[in-house]
mmCIF file of C-alpha atoms and ligand atoms in Angstrom:
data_model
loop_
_atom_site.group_PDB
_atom_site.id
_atom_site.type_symbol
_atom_site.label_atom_id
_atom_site.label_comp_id
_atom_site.label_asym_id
_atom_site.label_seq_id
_atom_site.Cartn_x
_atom_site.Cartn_y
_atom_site.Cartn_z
ATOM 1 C CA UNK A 19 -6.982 -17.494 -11.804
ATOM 2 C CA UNK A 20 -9.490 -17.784 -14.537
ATOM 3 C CA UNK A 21 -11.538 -20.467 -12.184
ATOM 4 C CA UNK A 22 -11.616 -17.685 -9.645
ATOM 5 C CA UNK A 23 -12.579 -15.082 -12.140
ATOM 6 C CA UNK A 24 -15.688 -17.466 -13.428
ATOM 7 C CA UNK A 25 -17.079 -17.402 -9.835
ATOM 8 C CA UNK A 26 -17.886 -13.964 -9.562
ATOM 9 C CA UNK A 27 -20.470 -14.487 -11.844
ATOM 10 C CA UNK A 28 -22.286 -16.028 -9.199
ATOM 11 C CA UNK A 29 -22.840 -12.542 -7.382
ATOM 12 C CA UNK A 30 -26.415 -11.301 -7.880
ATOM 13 C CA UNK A 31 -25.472 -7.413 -7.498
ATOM 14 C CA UNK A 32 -22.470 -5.289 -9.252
ATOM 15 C CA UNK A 33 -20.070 -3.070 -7.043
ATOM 16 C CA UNK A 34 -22.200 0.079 -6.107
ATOM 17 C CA UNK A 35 -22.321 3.161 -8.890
ATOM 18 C CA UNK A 36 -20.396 6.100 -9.070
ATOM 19 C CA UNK A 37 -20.082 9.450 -10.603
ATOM 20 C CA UNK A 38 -18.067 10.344 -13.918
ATOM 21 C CA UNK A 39 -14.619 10.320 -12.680
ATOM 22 C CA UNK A 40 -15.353 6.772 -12.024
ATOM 23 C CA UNK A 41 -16.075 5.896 -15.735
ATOM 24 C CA UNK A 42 -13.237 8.250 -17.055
ATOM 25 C CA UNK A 43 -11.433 5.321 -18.258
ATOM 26 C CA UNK A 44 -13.885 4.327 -20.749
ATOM 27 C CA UNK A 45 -14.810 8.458 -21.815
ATOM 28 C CA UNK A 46 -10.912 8.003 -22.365
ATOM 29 C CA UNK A 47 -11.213 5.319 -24.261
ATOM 30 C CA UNK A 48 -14.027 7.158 -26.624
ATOM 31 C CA UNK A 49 -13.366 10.468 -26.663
ATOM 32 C CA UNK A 50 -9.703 9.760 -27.059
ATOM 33 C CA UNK A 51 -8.069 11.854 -23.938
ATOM 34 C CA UNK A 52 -8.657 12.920 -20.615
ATOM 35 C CA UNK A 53 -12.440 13.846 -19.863
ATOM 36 C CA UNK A 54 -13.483 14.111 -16.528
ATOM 37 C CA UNK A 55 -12.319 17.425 -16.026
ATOM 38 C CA UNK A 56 -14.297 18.874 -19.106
ATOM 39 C CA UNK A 57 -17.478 21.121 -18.877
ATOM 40 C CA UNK A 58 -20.404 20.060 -20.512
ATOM 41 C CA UNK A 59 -23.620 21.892 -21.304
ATOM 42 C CA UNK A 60 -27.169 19.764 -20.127
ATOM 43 C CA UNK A 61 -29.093 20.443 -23.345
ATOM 44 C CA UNK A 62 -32.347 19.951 -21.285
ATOM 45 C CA UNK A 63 -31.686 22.535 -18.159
ATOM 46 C CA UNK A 64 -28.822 24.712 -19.873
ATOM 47 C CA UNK A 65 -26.729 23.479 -16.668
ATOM 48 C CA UNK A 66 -22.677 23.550 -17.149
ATOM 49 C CA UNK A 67 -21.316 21.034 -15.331
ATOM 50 C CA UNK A 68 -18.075 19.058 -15.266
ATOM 51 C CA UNK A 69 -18.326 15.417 -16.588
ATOM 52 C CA UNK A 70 -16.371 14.329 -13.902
ATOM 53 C CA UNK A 71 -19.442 15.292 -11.245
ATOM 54 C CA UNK A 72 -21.962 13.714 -13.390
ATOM 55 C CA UNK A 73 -24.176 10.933 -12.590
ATOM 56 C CA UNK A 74 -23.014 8.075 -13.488
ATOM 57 C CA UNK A 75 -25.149 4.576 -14.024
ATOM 58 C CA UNK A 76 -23.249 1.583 -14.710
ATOM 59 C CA UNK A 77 -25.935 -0.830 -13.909
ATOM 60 C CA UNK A 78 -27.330 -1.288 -17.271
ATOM 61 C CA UNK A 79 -26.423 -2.099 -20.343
ATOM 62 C CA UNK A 80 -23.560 0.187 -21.136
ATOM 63 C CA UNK A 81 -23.163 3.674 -19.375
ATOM 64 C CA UNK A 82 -25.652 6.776 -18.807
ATOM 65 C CA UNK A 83 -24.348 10.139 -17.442
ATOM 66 C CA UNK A 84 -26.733 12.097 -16.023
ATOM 67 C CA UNK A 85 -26.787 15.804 -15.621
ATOM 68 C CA UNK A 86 -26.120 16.645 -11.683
ATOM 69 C CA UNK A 87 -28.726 19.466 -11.668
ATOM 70 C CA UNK A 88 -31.733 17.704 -13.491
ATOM 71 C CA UNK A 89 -30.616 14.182 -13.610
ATOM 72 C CA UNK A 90 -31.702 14.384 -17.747
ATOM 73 C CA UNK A 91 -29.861 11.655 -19.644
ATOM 74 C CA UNK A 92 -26.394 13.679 -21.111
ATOM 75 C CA UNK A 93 -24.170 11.238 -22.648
ATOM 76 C CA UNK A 94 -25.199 7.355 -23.136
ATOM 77 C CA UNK A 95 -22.430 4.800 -24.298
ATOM 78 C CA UNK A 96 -23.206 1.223 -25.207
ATOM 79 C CA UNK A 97 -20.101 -1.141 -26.559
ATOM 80 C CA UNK A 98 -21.034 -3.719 -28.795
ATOM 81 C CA UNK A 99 -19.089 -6.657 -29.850
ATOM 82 C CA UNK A 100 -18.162 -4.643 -32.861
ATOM 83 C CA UNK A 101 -18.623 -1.482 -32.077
ATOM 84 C CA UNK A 102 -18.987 1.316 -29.613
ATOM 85 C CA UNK A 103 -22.465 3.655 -29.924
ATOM 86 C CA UNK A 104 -22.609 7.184 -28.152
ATOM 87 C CA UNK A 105 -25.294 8.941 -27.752
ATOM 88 C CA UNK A 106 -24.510 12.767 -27.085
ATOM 89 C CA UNK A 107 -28.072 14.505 -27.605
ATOM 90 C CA UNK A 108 -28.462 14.749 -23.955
ATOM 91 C CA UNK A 109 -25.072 17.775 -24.374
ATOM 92 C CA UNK A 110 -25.461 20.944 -26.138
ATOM 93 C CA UNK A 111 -21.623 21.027 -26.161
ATOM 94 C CA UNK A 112 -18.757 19.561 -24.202
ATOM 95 C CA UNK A 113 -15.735 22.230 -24.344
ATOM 96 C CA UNK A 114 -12.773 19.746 -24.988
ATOM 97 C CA UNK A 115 -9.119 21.290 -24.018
ATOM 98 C CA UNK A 116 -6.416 20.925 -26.512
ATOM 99 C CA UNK A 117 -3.949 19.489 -24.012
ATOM 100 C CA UNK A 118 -0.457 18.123 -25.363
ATOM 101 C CA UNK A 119 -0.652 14.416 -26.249
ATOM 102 C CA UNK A 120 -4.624 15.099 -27.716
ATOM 103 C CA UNK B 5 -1.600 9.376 -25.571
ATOM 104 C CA UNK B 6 -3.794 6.421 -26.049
ATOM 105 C CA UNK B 7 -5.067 4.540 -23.117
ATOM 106 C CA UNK B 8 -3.847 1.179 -23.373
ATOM 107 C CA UNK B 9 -4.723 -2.257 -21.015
ATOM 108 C CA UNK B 10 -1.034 -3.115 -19.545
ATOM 109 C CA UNK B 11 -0.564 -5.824 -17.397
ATOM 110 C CA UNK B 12 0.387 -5.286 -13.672
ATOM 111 C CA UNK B 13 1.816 -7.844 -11.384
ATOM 112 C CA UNK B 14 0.270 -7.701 -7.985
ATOM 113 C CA UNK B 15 3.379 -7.082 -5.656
ATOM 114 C CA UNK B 16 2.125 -6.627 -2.209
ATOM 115 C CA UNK B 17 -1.443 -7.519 -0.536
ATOM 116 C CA UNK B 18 -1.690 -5.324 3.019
ATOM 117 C CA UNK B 19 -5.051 -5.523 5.718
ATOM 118 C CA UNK B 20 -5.815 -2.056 6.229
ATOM 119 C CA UNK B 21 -8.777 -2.651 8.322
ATOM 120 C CA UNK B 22 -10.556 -6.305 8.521
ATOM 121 C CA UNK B 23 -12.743 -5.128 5.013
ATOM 122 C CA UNK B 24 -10.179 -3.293 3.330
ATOM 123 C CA UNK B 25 -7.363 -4.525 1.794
ATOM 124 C CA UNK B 26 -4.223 -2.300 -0.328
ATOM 125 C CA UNK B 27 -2.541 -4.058 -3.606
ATOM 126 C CA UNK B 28 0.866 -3.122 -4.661
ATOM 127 C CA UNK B 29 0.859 -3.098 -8.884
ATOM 128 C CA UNK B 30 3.920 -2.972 -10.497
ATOM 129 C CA UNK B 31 4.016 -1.585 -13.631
ATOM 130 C CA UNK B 32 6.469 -1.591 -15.649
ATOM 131 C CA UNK B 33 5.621 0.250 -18.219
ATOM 132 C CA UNK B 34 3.480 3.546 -16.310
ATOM 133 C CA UNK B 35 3.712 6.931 -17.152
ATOM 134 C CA UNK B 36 3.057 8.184 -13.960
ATOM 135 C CA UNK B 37 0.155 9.575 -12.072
ATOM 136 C CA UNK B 38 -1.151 12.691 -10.076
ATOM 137 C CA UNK B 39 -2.553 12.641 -6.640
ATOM 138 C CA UNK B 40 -6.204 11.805 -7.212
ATOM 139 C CA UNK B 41 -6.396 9.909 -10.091
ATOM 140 C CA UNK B 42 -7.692 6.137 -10.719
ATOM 141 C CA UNK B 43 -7.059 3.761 -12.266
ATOM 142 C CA UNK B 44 -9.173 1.258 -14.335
ATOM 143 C CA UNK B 45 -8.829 -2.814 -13.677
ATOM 144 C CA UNK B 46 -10.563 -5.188 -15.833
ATOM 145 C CA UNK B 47 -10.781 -8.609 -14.794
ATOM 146 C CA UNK B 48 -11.289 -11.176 -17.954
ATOM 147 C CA UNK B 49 -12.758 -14.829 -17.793
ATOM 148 C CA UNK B 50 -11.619 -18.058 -19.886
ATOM 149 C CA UNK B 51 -14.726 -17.669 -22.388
ATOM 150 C CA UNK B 52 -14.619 -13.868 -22.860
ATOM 151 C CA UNK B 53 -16.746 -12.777 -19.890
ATOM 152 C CA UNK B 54 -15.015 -9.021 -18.504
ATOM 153 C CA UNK B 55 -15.761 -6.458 -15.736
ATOM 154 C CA UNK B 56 -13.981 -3.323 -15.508
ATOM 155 C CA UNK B 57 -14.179 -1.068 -11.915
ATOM 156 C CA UNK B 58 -12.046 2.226 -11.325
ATOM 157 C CA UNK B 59 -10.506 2.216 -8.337
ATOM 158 C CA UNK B 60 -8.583 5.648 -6.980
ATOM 159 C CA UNK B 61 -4.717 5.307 -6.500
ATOM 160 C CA UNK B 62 -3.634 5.376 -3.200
ATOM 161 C CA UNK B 63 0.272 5.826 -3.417
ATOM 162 C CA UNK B 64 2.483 9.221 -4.117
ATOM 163 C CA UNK B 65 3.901 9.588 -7.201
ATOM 164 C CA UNK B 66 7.128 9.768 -6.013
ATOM 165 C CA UNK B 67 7.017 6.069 -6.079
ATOM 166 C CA UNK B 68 7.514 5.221 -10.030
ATOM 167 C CA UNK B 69 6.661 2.047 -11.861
ATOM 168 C CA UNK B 70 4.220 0.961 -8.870
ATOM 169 C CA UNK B 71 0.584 1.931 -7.975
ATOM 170 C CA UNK B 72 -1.192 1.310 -5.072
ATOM 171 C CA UNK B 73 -4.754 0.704 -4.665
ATOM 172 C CA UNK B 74 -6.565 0.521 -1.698
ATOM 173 C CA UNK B 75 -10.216 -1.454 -1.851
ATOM 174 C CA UNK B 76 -13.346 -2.283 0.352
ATOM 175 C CA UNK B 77 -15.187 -5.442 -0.107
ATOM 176 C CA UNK B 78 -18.430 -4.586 -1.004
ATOM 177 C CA UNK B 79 -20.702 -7.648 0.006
ATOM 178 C CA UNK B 80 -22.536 -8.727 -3.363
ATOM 179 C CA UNK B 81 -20.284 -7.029 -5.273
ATOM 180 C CA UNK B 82 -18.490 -8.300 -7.814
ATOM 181 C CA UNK B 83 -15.050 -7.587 -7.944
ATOM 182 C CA UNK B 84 -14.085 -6.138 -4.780
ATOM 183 C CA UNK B 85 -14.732 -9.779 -3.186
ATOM 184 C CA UNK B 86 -12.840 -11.305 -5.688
ATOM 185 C CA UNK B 87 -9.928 -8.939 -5.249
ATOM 186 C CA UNK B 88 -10.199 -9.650 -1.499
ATOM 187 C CA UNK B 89 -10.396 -13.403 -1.605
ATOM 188 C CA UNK B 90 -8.872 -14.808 -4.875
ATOM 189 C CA UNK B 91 -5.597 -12.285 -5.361
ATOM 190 C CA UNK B 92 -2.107 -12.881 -4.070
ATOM 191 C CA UNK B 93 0.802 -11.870 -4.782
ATOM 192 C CA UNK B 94 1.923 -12.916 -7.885
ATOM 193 C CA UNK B 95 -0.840 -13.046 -9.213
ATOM 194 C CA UNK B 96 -1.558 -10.403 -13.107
ATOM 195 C CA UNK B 97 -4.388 -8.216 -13.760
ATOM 196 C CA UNK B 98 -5.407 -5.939 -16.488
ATOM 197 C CA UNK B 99 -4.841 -1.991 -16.041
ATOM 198 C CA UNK B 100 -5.491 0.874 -17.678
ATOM 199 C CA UNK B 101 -4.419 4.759 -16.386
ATOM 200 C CA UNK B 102 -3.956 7.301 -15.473
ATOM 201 C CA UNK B 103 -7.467 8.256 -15.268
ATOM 202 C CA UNK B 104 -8.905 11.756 -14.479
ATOM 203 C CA UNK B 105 -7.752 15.207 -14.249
ATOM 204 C CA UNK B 106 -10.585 17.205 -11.888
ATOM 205 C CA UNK B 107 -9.739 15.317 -8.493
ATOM 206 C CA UNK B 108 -6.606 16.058 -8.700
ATOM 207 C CA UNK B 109 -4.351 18.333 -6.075
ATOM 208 C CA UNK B 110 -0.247 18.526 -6.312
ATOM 209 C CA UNK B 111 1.863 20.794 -4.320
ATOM 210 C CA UNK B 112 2.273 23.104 -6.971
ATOM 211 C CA UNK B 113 -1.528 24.133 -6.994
ATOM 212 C CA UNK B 114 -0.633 25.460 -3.198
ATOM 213 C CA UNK B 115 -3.572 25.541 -0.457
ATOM 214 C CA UNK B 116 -4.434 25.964 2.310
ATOM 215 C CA UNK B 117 -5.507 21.986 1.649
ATOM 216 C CA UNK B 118 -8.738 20.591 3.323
ATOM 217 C CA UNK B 119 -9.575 16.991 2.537
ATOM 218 C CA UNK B 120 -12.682 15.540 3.669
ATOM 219 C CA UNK B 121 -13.583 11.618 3.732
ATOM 220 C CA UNK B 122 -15.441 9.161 4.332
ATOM 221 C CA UNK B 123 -14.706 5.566 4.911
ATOM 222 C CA UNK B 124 -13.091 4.271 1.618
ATOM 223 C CA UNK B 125 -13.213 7.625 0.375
ATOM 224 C CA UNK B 126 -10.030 8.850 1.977
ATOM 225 C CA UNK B 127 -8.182 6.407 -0.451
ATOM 226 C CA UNK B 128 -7.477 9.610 -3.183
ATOM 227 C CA UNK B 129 -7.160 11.669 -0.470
ATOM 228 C CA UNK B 130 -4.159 9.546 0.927
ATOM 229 C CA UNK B 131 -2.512 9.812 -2.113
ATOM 230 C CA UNK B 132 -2.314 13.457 -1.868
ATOM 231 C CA UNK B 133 -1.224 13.203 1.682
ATOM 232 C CA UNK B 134 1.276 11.087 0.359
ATOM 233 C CA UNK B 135 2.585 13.218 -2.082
ATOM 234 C CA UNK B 136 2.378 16.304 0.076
ATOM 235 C CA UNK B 137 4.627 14.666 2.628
ATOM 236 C CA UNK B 138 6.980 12.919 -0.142
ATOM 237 C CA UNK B 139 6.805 16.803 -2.034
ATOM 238 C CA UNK B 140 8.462 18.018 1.142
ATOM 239 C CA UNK B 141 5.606 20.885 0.868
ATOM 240 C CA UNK B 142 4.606 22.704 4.323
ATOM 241 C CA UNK B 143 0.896 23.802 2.699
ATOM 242 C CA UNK B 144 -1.120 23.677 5.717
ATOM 243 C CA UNK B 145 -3.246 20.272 5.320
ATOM 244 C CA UNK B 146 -6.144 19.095 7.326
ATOM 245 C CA UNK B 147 -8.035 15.976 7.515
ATOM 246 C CA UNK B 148 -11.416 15.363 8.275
ATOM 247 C CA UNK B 149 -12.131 11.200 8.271
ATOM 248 C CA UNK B 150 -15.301 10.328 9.256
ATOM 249 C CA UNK B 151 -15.454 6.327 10.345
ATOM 250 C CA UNK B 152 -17.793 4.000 11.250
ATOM 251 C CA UNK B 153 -16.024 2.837 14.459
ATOM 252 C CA UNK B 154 -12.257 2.425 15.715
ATOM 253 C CA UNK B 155 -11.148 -0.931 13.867
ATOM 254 C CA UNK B 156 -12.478 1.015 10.293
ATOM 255 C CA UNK B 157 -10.155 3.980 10.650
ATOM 256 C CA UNK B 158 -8.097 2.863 6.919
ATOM 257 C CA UNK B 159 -4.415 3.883 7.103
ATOM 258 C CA UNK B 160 -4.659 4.943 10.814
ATOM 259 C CA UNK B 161 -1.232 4.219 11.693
ATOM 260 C CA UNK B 162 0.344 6.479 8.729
ATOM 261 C CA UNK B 163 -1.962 9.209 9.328
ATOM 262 C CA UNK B 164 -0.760 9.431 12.923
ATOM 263 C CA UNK B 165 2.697 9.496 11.742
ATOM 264 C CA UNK B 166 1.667 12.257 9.603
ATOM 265 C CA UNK B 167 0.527 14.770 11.929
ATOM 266 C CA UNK B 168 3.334 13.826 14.022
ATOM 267 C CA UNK B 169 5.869 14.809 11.371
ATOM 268 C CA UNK B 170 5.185 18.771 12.504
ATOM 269 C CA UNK B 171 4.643 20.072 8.805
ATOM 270 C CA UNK B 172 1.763 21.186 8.758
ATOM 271 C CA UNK B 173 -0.660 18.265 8.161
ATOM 272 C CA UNK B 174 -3.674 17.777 10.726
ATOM 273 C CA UNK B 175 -6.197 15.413 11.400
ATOM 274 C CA UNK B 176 -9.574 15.498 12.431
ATOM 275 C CA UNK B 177 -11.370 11.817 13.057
ATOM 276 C CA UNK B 178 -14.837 11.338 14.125
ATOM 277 C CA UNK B 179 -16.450 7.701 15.005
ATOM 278 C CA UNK B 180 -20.447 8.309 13.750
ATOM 279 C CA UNK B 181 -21.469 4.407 14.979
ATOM 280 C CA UNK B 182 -18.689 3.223 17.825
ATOM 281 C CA UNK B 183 -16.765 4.921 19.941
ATOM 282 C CA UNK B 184 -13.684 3.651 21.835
ATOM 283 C CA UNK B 185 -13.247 4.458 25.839
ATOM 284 C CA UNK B 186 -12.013 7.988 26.544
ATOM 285 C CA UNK B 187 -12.215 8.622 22.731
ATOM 286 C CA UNK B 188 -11.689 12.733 21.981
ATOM 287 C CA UNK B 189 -12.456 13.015 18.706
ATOM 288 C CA UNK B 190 -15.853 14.028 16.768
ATOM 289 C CA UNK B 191 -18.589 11.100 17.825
ATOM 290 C CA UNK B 192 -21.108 12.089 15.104
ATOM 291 C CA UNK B 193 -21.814 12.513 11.574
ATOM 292 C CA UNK B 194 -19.902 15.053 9.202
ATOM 293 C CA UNK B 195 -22.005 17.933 10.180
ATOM 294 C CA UNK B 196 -21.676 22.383 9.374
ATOM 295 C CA UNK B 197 -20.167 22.913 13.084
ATOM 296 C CA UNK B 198 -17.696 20.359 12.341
ATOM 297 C CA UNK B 199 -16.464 22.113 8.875
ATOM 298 C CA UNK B 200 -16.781 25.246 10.680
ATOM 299 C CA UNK B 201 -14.455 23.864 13.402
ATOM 300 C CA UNK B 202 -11.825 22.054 11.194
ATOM 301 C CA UNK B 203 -11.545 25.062 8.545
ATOM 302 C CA UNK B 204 -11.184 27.914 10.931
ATOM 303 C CA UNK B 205 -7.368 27.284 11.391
ATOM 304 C CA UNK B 206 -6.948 26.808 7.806
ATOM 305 C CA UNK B 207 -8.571 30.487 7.034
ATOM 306 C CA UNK B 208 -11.050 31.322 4.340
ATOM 307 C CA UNK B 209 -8.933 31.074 0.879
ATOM 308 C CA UNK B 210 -8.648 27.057 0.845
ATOM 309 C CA UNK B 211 -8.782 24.518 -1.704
ATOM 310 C CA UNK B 212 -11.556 21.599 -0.655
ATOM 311 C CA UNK B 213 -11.401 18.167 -1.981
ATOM 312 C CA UNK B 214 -14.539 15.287 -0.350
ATOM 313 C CA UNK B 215 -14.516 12.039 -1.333
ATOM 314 C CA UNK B 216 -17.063 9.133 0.137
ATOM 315 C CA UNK B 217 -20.623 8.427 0.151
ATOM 316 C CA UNK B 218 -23.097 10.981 -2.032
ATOM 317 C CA UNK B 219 -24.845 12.059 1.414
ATOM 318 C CA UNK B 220 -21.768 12.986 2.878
ATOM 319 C CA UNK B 221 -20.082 14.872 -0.049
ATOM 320 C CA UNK B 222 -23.105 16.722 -1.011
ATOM 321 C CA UNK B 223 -23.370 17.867 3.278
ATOM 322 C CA UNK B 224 -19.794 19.186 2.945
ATOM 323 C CA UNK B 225 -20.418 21.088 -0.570
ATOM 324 C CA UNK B 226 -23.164 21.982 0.805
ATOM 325 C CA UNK B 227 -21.917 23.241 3.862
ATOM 326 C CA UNK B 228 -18.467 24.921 2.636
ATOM 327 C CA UNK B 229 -20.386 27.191 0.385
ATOM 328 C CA UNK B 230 -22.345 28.310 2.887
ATOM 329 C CA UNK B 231 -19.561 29.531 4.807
ATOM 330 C CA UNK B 232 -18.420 31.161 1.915
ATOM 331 C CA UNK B 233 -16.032 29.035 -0.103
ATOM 332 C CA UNK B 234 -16.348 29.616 -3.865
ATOM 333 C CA UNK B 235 -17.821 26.392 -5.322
ATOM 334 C CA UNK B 236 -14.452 26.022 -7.729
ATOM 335 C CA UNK B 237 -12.801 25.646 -4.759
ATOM 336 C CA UNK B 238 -14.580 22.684 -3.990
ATOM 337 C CA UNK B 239 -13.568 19.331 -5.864
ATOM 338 C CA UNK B 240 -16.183 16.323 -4.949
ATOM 339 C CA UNK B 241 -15.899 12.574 -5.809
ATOM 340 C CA UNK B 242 -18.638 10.473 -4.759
ATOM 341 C CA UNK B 243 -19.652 6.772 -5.119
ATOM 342 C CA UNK B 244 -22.765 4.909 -3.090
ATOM 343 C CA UNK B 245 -26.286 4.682 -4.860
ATOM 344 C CA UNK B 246 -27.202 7.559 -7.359
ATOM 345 C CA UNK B 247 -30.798 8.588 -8.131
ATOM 346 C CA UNK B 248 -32.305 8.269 -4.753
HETATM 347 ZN ZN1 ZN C 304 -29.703 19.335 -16.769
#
């Protein structure tokens, strides 16, 4: 399988972009739970809006939410070799749930 | 409850329609699922090279230790082809999940239920037609699927079976490009009169969940809250370009 895995390389475009529910796995990953259902607060337009109906763009290096009401930057994640940077100055909060398991 | 990478063994490769295809994953080692979430596969090459995509579970959760995912090659894309051409059965890939907790219905949350699609987006949607149906629960249900053309209709077969089963669970097609000889159903794009038309039986109090392209989700927000539904009421997953 890892032949047929090296071809896809060869593709000049990525699978088309989606919004936040579709990069929950990785908030998972960072935030350590369950995200896409949280509000967050657009620290550029004072919109609340639930990560899950951000914007999100996967095209680039890493992943950029964008608010839904101003399209602002909100939350910008980059994984490094070594490390994982987020970039949250694009939120004025995000109002994380204590849920069991968190 | 960390999210961890387990490995799935690909069960079960299905045609749905002749550009989408449905994967059976068994996993030994899941937790479970609720209608509406995704999961995450990451496909890893020889020398280190990786792609993740999220793709929404199709199956009920009634069926344990086994995920289903239904997928649409995207031409250019680049791991939907792969998925289409390269897997078998047999065959192991990387997954992560559960993922996601807003698109989410279960019979407990009650309804009246309408789900709106389009084209691949109908795959969450399925699930929670699944579930409803496995759930034994009699919420009234209705489906609104908008298609390109007859041979694109995903999971036609089991939706028909569904609205035969006289529980409660409609469905509403409409062909926007191709329609077949003596076809009855909607011949045009997801439009106000059509909500109008496929809501009125359900009544005003329902629960809304759209999934498909962003023009067609943001038309149905759009349109539901101007007939009156409260916008928490309305539960929208989208994928297609953003930001034009
Ligand atoms: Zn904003």
């Amino acid at each position: 399988m890892e032949e047929r895995i090296a071809m896809m390389r060869d593709d000049p475009a990525v699978d088309l972009t989606v919004d936040g529910s579709g990069v929950g796995g990785l908030l998972a990953s960072v935030f350590g739970g369950e995200m896409t259902a949280t509000p967050g607060q657009c620290a550029h337009c004072n919109t609340v809006s639930i990560v899950g109906t951000m914007r999100a763009y996967t095209r680039g290096p890493g992943v950029v939410l964008r608010c839904p009401a101003c399209a602002e930057v909100v939350i910008r994640i980059v994984e490094t070799p070594t490390a994982t940077i987020v970039d949250v100055r694009g939120v004025s909060y995000l109002r994380i749930e204590r849920a069991a398991g968190r | 409850m960390p999210l961890d990478w387990q490995l799935a063994t690909v069960t079960a490769v299905r045609n749905e329609t002749p550009t989408v295809r449905s994967f059976t994953l068994r996993l030994p080692g899941w937790a479970g699922h609720r209608p509406g979430q995704h999961v995450d596969l990451r496909l890893t090459a020889e020398d280190g090279y990786s792609v993740e995509r999220s793709y929404s579970i199709a199956s009920e959760p009634e069926r344990t230790g086994e995920v289903d995912i239904t997928v649409e090659r995207i031409p250019g894309g680049e791991v939907s082809p792969f998925l289409h051409e390269a897997v078998v059965p047999g065959d192991r890939l990387e997954v992560r999940g559960p993922i996601g907790g807003y698109f989410v219905w279960e019979a407990a949350l009650g309804g009246p239920l309408l789900l709106v699609a389009g084209g691949s987006g109908v795959v969450p949607l399925m699930a929670m037609a699944r579930h409803r149906a496995k759930a034994g629960s009699h919420v009234p249900a209705r489906l609104l699927f908008s298609s390109r053309g007859p041979d694109e209709i995903i999971y036609r077969a089991e939706l028909d079976r569904l609205a035969a089963a006289g529980d409660g669970f409609a469905v509403a097609h409409t062909l926007t490009r191709q329609q077949p000889p003596g076809w009855t159903g909607y011949a045009r794009r997801i439009d106000e009169q059509m909500l109008t038309e496929v809501v009125e039986p359900l009544g005003a109090a329902i629960r809304a969940y759209a999934c498909g392209p962003t023009a067609l989700v943001e038309t149905v927000a759009n349109g539901l809250v101007r007939l009156g539904l409260p916008a928490d009421r309305i539960r929208t997953e989208r994928f297609g370009p953003t930001g034009t």
